[in-house]
PDB file of C-alpha atoms and ligand atoms in Angstrom:
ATOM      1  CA  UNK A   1     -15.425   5.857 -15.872  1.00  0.00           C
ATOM      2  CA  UNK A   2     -13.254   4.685 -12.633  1.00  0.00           C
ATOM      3  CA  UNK A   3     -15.242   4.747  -9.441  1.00  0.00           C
ATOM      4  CA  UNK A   4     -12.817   7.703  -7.840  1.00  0.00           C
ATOM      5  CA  UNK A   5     -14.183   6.898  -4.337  1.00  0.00           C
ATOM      6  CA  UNK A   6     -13.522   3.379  -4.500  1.00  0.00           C
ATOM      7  CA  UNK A   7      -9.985   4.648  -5.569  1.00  0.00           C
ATOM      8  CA  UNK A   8      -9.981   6.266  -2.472  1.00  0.00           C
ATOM      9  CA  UNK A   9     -10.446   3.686  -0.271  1.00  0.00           C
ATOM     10  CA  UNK A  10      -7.296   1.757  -1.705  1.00  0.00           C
ATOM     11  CA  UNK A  11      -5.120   4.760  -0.404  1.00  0.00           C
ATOM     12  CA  UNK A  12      -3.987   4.516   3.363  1.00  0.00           C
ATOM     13  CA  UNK A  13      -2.709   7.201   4.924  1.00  0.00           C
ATOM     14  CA  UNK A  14       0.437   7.253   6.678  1.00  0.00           C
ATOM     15  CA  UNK A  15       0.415   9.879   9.808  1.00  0.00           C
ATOM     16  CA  UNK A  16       3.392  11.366   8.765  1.00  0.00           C
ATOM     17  CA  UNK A  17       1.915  13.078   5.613  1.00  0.00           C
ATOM     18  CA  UNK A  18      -0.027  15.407   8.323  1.00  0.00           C
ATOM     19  CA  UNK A  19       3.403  16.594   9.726  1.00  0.00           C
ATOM     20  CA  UNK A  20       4.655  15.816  13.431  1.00  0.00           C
ATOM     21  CA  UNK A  21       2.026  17.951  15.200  1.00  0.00           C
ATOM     22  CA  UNK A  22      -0.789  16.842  13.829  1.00  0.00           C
ATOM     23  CA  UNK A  23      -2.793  14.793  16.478  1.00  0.00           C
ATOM     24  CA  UNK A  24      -3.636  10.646  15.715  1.00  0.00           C
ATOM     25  CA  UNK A  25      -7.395  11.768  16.007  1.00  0.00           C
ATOM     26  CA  UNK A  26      -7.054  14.599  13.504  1.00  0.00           C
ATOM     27  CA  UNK A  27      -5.493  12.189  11.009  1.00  0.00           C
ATOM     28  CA  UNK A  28      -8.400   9.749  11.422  1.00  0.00           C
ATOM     29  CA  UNK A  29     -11.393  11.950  10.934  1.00  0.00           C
ATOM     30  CA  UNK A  30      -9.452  13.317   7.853  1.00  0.00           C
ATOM     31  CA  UNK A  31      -9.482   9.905   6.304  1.00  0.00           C
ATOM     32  CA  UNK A  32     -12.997  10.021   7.116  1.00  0.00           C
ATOM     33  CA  UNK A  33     -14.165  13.025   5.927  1.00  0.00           C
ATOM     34  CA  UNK A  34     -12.010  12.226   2.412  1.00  0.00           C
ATOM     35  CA  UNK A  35     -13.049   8.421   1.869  1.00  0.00           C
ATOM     36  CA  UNK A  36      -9.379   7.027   2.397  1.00  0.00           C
ATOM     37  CA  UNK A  37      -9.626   3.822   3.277  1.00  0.00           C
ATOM     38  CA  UNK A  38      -6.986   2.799   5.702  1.00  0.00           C
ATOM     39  CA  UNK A  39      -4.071   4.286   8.002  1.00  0.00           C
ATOM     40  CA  UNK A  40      -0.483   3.892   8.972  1.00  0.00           C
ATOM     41  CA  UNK A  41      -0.125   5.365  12.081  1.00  0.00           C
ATOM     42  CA  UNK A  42       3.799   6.334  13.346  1.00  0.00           C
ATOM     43  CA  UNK A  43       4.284   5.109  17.359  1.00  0.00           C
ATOM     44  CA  UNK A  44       4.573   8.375  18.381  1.00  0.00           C
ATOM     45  CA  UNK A  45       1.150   8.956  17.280  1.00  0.00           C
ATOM     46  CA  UNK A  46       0.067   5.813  19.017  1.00  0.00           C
ATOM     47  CA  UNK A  47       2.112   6.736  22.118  1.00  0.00           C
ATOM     48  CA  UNK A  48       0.313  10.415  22.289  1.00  0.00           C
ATOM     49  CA  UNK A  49      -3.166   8.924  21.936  1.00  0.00           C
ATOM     50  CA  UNK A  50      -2.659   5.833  24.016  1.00  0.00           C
ATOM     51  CA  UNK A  51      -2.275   2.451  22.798  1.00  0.00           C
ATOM     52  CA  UNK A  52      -6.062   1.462  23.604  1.00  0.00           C
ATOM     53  CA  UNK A  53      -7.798   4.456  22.613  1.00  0.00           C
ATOM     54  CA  UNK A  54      -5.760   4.747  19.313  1.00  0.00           C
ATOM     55  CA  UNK A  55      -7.255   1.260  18.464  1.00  0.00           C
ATOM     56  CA  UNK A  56     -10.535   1.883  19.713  1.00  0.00           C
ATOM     57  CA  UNK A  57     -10.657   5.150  17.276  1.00  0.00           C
ATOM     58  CA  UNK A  58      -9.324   3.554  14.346  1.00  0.00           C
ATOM     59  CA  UNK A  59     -11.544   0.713  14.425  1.00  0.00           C
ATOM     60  CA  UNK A  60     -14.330   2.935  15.583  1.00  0.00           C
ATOM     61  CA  UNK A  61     -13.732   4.938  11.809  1.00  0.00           C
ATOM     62  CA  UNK A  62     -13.747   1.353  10.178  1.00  0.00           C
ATOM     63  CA  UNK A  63     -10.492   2.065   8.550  1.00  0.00           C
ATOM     64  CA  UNK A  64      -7.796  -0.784   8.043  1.00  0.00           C
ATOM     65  CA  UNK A  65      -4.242  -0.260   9.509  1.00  0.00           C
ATOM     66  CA  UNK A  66      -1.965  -0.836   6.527  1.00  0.00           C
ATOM     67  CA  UNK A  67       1.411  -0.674   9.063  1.00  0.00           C
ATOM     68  CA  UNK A  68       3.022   0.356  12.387  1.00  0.00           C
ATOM     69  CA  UNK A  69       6.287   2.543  11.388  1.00  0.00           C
ATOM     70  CA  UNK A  70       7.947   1.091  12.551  1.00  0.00           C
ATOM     71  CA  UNK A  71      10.405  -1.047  14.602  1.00  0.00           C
ATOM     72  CA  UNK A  72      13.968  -1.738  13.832  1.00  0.00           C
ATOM     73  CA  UNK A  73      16.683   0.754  14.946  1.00  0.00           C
ATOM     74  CA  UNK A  74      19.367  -2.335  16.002  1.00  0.00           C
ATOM     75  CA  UNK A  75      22.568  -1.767  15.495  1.00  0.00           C
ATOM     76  CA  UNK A  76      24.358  -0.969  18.987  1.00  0.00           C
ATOM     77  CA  UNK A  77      27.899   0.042  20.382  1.00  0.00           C
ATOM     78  CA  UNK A  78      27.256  -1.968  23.204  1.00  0.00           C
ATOM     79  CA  UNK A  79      25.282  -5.202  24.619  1.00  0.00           C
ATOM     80  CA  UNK A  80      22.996  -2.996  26.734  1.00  0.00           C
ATOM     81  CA  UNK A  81      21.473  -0.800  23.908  1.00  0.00           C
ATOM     82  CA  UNK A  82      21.542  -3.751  21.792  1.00  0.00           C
ATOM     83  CA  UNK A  83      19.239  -5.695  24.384  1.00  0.00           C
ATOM     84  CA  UNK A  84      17.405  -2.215  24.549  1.00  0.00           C
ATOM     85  CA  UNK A  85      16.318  -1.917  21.008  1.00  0.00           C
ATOM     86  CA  UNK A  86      14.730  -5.820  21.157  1.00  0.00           C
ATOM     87  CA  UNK A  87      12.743  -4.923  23.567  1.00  0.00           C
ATOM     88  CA  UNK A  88      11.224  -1.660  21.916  1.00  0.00           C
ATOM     89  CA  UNK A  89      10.744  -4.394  18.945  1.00  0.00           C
ATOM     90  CA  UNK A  90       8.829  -6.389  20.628  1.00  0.00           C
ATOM     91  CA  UNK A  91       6.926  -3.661  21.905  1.00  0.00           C
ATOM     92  CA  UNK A  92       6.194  -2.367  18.767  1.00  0.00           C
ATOM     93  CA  UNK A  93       4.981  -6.190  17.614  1.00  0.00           C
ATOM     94  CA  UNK A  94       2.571  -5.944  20.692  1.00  0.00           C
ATOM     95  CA  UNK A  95       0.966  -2.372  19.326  1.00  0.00           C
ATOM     96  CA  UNK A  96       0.928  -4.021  15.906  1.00  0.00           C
ATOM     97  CA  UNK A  97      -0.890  -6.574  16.798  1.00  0.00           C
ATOM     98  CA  UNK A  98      -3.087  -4.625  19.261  1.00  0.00           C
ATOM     99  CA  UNK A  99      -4.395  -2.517  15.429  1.00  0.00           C
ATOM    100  CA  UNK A 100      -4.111  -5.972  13.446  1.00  0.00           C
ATOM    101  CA  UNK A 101      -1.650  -4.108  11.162  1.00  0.00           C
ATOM    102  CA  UNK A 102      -1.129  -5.675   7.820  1.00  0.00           C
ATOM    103  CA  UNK A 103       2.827  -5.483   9.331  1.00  0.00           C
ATOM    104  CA  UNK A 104       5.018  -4.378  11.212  1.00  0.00           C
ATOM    105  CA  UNK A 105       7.582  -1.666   9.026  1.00  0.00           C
ATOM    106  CA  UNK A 106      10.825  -1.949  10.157  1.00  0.00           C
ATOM    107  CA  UNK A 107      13.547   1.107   9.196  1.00  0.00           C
ATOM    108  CA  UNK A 108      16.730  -1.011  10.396  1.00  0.00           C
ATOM    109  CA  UNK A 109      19.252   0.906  11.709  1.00  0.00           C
ATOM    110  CA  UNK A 110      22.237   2.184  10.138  1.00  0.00           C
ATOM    111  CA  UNK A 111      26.162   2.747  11.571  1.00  0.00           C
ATOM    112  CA  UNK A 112      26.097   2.558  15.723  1.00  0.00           C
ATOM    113  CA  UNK A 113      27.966   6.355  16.800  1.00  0.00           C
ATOM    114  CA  UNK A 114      31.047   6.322  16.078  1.00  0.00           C
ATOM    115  CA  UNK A 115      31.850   2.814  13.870  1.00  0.00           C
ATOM    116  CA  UNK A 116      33.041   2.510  10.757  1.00  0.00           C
ATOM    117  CA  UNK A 117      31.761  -1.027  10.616  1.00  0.00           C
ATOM    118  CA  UNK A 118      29.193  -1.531   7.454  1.00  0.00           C
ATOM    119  CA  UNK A 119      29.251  -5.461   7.442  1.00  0.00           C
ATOM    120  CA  UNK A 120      28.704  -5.559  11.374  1.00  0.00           C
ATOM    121  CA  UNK A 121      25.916  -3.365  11.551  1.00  0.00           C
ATOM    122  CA  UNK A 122      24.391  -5.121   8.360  1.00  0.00           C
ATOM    123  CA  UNK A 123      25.259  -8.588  11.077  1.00  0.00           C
ATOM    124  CA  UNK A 124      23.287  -7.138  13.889  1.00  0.00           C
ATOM    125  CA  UNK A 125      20.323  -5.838  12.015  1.00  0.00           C
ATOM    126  CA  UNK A 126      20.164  -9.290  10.673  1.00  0.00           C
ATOM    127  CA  UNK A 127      20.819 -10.931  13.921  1.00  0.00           C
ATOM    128  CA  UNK A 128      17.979  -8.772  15.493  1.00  0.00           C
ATOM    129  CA  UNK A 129      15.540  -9.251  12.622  1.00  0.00           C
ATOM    130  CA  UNK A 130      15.608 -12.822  13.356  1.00  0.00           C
ATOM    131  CA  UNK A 131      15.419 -11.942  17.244  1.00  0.00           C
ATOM    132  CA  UNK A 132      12.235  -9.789  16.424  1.00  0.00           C
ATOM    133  CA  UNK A 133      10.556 -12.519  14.121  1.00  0.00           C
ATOM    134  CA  UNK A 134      11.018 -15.124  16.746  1.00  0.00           C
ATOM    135  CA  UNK A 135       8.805 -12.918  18.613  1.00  0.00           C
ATOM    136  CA  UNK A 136       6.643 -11.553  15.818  1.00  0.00           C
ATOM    137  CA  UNK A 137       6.087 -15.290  14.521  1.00  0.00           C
ATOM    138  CA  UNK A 138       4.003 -15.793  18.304  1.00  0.00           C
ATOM    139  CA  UNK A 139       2.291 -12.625  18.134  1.00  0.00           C
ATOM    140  CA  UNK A 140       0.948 -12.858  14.663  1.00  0.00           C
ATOM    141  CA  UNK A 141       3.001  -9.932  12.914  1.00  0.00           C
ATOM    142  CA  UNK A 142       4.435 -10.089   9.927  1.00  0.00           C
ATOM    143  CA  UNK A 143       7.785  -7.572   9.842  1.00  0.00           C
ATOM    144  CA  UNK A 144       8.288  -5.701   6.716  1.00  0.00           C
ATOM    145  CA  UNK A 145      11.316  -4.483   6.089  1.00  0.00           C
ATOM    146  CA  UNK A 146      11.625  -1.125   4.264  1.00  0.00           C
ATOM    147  CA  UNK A 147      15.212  -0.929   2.383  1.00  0.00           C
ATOM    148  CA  UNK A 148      15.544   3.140   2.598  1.00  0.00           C
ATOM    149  CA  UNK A 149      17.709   4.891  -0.378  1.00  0.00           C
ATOM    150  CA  UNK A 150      21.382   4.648   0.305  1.00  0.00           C
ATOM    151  CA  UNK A 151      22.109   8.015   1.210  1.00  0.00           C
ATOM    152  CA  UNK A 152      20.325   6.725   4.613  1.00  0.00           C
ATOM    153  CA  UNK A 153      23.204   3.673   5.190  1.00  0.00           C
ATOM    154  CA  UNK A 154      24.519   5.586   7.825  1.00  0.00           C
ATOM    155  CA  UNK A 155      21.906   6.651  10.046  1.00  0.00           C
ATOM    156  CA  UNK A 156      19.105   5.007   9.196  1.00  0.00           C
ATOM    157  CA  UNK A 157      18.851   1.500   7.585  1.00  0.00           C
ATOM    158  CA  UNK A 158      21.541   0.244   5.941  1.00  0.00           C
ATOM    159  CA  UNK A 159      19.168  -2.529   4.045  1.00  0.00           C
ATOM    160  CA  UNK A 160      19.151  -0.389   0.968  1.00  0.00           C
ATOM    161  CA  UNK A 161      17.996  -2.105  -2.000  1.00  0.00           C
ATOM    162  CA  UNK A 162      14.880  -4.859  -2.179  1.00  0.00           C
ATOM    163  CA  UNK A 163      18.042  -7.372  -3.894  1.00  0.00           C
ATOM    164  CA  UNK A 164      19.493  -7.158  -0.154  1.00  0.00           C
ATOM    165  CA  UNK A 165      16.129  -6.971   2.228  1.00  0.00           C
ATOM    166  CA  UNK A 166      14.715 -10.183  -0.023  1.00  0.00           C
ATOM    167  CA  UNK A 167      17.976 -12.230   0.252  1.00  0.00           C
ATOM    168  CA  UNK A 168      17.562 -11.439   4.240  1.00  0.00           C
ATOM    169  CA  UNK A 169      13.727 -12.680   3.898  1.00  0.00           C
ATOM    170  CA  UNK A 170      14.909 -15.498   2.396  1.00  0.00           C
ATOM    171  CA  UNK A 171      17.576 -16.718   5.321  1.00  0.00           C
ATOM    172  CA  UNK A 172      15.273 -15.986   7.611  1.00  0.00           C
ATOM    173  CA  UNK A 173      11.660 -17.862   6.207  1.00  0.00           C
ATOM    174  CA  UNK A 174       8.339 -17.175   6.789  1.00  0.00           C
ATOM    175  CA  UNK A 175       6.495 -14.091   8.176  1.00  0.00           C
ATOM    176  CA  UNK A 176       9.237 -11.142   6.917  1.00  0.00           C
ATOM    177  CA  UNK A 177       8.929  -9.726   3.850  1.00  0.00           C
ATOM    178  CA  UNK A 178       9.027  -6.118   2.310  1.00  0.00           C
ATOM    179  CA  UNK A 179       7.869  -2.507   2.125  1.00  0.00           C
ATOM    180  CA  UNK A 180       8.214  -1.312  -1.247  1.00  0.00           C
ATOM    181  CA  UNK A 181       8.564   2.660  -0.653  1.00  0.00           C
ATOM    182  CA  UNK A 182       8.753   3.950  -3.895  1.00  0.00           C
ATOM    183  CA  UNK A 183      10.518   7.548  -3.112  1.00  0.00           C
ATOM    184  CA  UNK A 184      13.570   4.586  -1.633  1.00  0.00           C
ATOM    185  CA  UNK A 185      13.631   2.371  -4.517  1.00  0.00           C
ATOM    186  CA  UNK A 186      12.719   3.869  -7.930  1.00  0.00           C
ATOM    187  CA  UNK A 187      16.405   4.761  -8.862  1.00  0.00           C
ATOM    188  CA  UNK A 188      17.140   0.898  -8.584  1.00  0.00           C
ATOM    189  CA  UNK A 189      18.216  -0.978 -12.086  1.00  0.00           C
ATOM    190  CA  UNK A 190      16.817  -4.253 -10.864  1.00  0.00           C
ATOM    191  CA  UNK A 191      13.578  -2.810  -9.285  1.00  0.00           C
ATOM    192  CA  UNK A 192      11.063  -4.708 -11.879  1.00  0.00           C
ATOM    193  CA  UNK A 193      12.936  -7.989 -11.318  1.00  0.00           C
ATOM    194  CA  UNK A 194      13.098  -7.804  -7.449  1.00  0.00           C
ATOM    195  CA  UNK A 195       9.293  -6.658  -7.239  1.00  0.00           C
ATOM    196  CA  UNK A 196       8.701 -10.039  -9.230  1.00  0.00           C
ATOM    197  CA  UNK A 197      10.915 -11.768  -7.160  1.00  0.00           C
ATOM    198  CA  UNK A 198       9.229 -10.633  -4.135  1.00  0.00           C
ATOM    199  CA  UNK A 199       5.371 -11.754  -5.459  1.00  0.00           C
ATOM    200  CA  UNK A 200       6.635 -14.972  -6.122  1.00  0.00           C
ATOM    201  CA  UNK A 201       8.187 -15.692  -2.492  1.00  0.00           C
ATOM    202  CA  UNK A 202       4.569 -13.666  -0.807  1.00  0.00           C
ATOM    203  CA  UNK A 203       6.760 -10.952   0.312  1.00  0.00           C
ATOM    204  CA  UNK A 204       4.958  -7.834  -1.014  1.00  0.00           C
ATOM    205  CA  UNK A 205       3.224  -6.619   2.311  1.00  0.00           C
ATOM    206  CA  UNK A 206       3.097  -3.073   1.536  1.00  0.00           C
ATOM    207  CA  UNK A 207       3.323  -0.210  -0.840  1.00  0.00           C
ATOM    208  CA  UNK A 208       4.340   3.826   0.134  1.00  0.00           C
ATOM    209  CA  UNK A 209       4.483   6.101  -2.587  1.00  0.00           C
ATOM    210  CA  UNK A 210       5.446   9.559  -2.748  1.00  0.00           C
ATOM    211  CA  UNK A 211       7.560  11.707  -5.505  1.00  0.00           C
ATOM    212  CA  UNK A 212      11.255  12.546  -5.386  1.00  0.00           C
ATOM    213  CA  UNK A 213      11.261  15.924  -6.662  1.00  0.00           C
ATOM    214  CA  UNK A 214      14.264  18.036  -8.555  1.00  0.00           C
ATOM    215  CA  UNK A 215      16.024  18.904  -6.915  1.00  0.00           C
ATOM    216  CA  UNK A 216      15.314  17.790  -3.298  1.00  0.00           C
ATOM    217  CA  UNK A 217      16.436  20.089  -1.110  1.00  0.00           C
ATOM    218  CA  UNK A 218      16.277  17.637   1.865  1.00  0.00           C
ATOM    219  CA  UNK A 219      16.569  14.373   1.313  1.00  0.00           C
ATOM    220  CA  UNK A 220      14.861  13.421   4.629  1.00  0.00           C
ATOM    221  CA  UNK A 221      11.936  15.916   4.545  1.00  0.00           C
ATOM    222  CA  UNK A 222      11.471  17.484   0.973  1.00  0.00           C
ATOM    223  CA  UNK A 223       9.504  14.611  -0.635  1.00  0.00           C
ATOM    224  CA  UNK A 224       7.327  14.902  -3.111  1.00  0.00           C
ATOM    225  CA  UNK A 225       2.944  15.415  -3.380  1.00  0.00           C
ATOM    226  CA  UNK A 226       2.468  12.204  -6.455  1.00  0.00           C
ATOM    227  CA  UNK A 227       3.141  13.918  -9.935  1.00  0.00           C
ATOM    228  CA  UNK A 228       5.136  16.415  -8.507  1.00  0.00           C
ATOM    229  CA  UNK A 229       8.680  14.497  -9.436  1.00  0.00           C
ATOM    230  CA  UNK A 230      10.198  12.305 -11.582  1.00  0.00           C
ATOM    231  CA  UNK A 231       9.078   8.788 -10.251  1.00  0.00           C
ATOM    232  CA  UNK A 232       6.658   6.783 -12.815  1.00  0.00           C
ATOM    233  CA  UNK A 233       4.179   6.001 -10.187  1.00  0.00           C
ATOM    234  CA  UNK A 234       1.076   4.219 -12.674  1.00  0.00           C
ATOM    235  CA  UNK A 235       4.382   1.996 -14.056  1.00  0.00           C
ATOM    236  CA  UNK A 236       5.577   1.072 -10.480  1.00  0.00           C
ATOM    237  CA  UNK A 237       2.096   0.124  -9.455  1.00  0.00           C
ATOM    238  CA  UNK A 238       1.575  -2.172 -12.768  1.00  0.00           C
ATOM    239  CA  UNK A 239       4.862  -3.502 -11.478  1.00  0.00           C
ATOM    240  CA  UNK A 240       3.289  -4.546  -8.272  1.00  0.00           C
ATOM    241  CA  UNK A 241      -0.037  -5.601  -9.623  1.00  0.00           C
ATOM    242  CA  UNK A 242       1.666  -7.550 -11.741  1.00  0.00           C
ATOM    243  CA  UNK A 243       3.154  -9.475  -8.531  1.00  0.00           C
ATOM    244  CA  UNK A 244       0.457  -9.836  -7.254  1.00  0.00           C
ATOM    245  CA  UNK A 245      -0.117  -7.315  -5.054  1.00  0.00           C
ATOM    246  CA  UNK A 246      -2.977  -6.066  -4.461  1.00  0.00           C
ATOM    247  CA  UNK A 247      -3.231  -4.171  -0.792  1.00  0.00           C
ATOM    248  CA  UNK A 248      -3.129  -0.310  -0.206  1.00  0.00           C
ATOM    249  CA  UNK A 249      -1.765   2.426  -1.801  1.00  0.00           C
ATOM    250  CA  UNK A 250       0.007   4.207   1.319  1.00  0.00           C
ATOM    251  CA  UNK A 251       0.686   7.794   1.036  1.00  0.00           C
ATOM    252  CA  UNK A 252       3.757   8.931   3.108  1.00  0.00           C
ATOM    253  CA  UNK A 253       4.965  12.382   2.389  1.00  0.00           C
ATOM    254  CA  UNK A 254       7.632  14.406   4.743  1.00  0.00           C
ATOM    255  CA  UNK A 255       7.723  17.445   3.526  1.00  0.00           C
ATOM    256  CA  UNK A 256       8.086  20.429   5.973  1.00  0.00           C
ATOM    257  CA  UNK A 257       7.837  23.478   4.037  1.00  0.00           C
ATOM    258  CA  UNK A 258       5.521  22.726   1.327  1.00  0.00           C
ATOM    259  CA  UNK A 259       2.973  20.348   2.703  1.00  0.00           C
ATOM    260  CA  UNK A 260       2.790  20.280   6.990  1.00  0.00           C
ATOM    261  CA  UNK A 261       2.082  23.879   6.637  1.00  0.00           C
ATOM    262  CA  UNK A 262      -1.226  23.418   4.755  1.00  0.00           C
ATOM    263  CA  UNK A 263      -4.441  22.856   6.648  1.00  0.00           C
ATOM    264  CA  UNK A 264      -5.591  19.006   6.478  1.00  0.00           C
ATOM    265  CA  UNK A 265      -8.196  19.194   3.995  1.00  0.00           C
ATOM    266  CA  UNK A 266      -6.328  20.957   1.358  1.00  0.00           C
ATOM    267  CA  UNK A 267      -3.458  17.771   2.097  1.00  0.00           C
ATOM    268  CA  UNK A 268      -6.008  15.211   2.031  1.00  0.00           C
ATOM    269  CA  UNK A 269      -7.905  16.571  -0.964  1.00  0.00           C
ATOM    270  CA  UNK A 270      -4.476  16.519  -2.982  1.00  0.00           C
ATOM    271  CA  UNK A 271      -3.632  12.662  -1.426  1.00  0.00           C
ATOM    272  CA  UNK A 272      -6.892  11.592  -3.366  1.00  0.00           C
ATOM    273  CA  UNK A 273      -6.596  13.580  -6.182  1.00  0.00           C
ATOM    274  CA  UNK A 274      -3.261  12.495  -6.749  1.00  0.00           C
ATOM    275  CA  UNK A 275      -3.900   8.836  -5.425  1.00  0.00           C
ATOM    276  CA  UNK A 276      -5.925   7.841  -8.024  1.00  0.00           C
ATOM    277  CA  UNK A 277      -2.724   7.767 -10.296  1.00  0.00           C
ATOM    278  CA  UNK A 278      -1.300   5.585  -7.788  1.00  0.00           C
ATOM    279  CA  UNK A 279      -3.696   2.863  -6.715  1.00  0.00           C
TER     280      UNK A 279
HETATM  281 ZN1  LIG B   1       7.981   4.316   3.677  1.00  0.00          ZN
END
């Protein structure tokens, strides 16, 4: 028989699961009192409980930080914001590096107000990725960048399939790679392929999982609880073992009317349950 709490300690747990008022602290005892071994906290989170503290509690728990969410947001009407959203970047490297994250996630941006302009946004999130890496490079981060499900290319990344974020990886070299979110990428005909491709080249650097349920109601914040949907989670994590990956099993679920209103232990309880499909 499978040892379920070592199971448990390959799951991370990103804040967001808890819902957006749901304190840094409470999500850390939770993963304490439930055996999950690592978090992913959002920079809100960090920004609520202070940078310092945050670490200092996280470390204190003994759990590993499988990611900051996240950096990225570049695309820009104008110089100014442009020059504005490096420098949040590089501030999120800094708190990154602060937890000695596995990465960095970075959600890239999608269409700047207002432009039609697909290829130049796709330009400047390249152009800033490299910016960002520069930086990262010095500060010890590695940058993972999360392609999010097309129906996001407009207002939130417009990397949208692993084919696209590992072709960037590979113009820009070492220290980017990928976040493989599974509720982003499991419609994708070449996912098995691109996973492969992305062991190979060491660009696996982490792994969110969640459900997509039918129908979703809201594609931003109806996601599934694991085995709720339609995604063939044990298959997508053979797909990564079988890269070669073999870091945690990060549980990111937005879902405001199913899950946020439950009390923590009754989402937590579920996470592991459900995890042990997953990791
Ligand atoms: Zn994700």
């Amino acid at each position: 028989m499978r040892d379920l709490s070592a199971d448990a300690k390959l799951l991370s747990l990103n804040t967001a699961t808890l819902g957006p008022r749901r304190s840094l602290a409470e999500a850390v005892e939770g993963c304490q009192r439930h055996g999950i071994g690592g978090i992913c906290p959002w920079r809100d989170k960090l920004a609520e409980a202070g940078l310092d503290k945050a670490a200092k509690l996280i470390r204190a728990a003994g759990l590993a930080v499988s990611g900051v969410c996240r950096g990225g947001h570049f695309p820009a009407a104008d110089a100014a914001s442009r020059l504005r959203a490096l420098a949040d970047n590089r501030q999120a490297v800094d708190e990154a590096a602060t937890l000695s994250a596995a990465c960095l996630v970075m959600v890239v941006g999608g269409l700047p107000p207002g432009s039609k302009d697909l290829a130049g946004a796709r330009r400047q999130v390249e152009d800033g990725l490299a910016a960002t890496l520069d930086y990262a490079r010095r500060q010890g981060v590695r940058l993972a960048i999360e392609p999010l499900h097309p129906a996001y290319a407009a207002d939130r990344a417009c990397v949208n399939t692993l084919a696209q974020a590992l072709d960037i990886c590979d113009r820009l070299g070492a220290g980017i790679g990928v976040a493989v979110d599974a509720y982003h990428v499991w419609w994708d005909p070449d996912l098995a392929r691109q996973i492969a491709r992305a062991g190979r080249a060491g660009r696996l650097y982490a792994y969110h999982v969640c459900d997509w349920l039918v129908p979703t109601r809201d594609i931003l914040n109806d996601r599934g609880m694991m085995g709720d949907g339609v995604i063939d989670l044990p298959a997508l994590r053979g797909l990564m073992e079988d890269a070669g990956y073999s870091g945690f099993c990060e549980v990111e679920i937005f879902s405001a009317t199913t899950w946020w209103p439950k009390p923590v232990d009754d989402i937590l309880a579920t996470v592991v349950e459900r995890g042990r499909s997953c990791v």
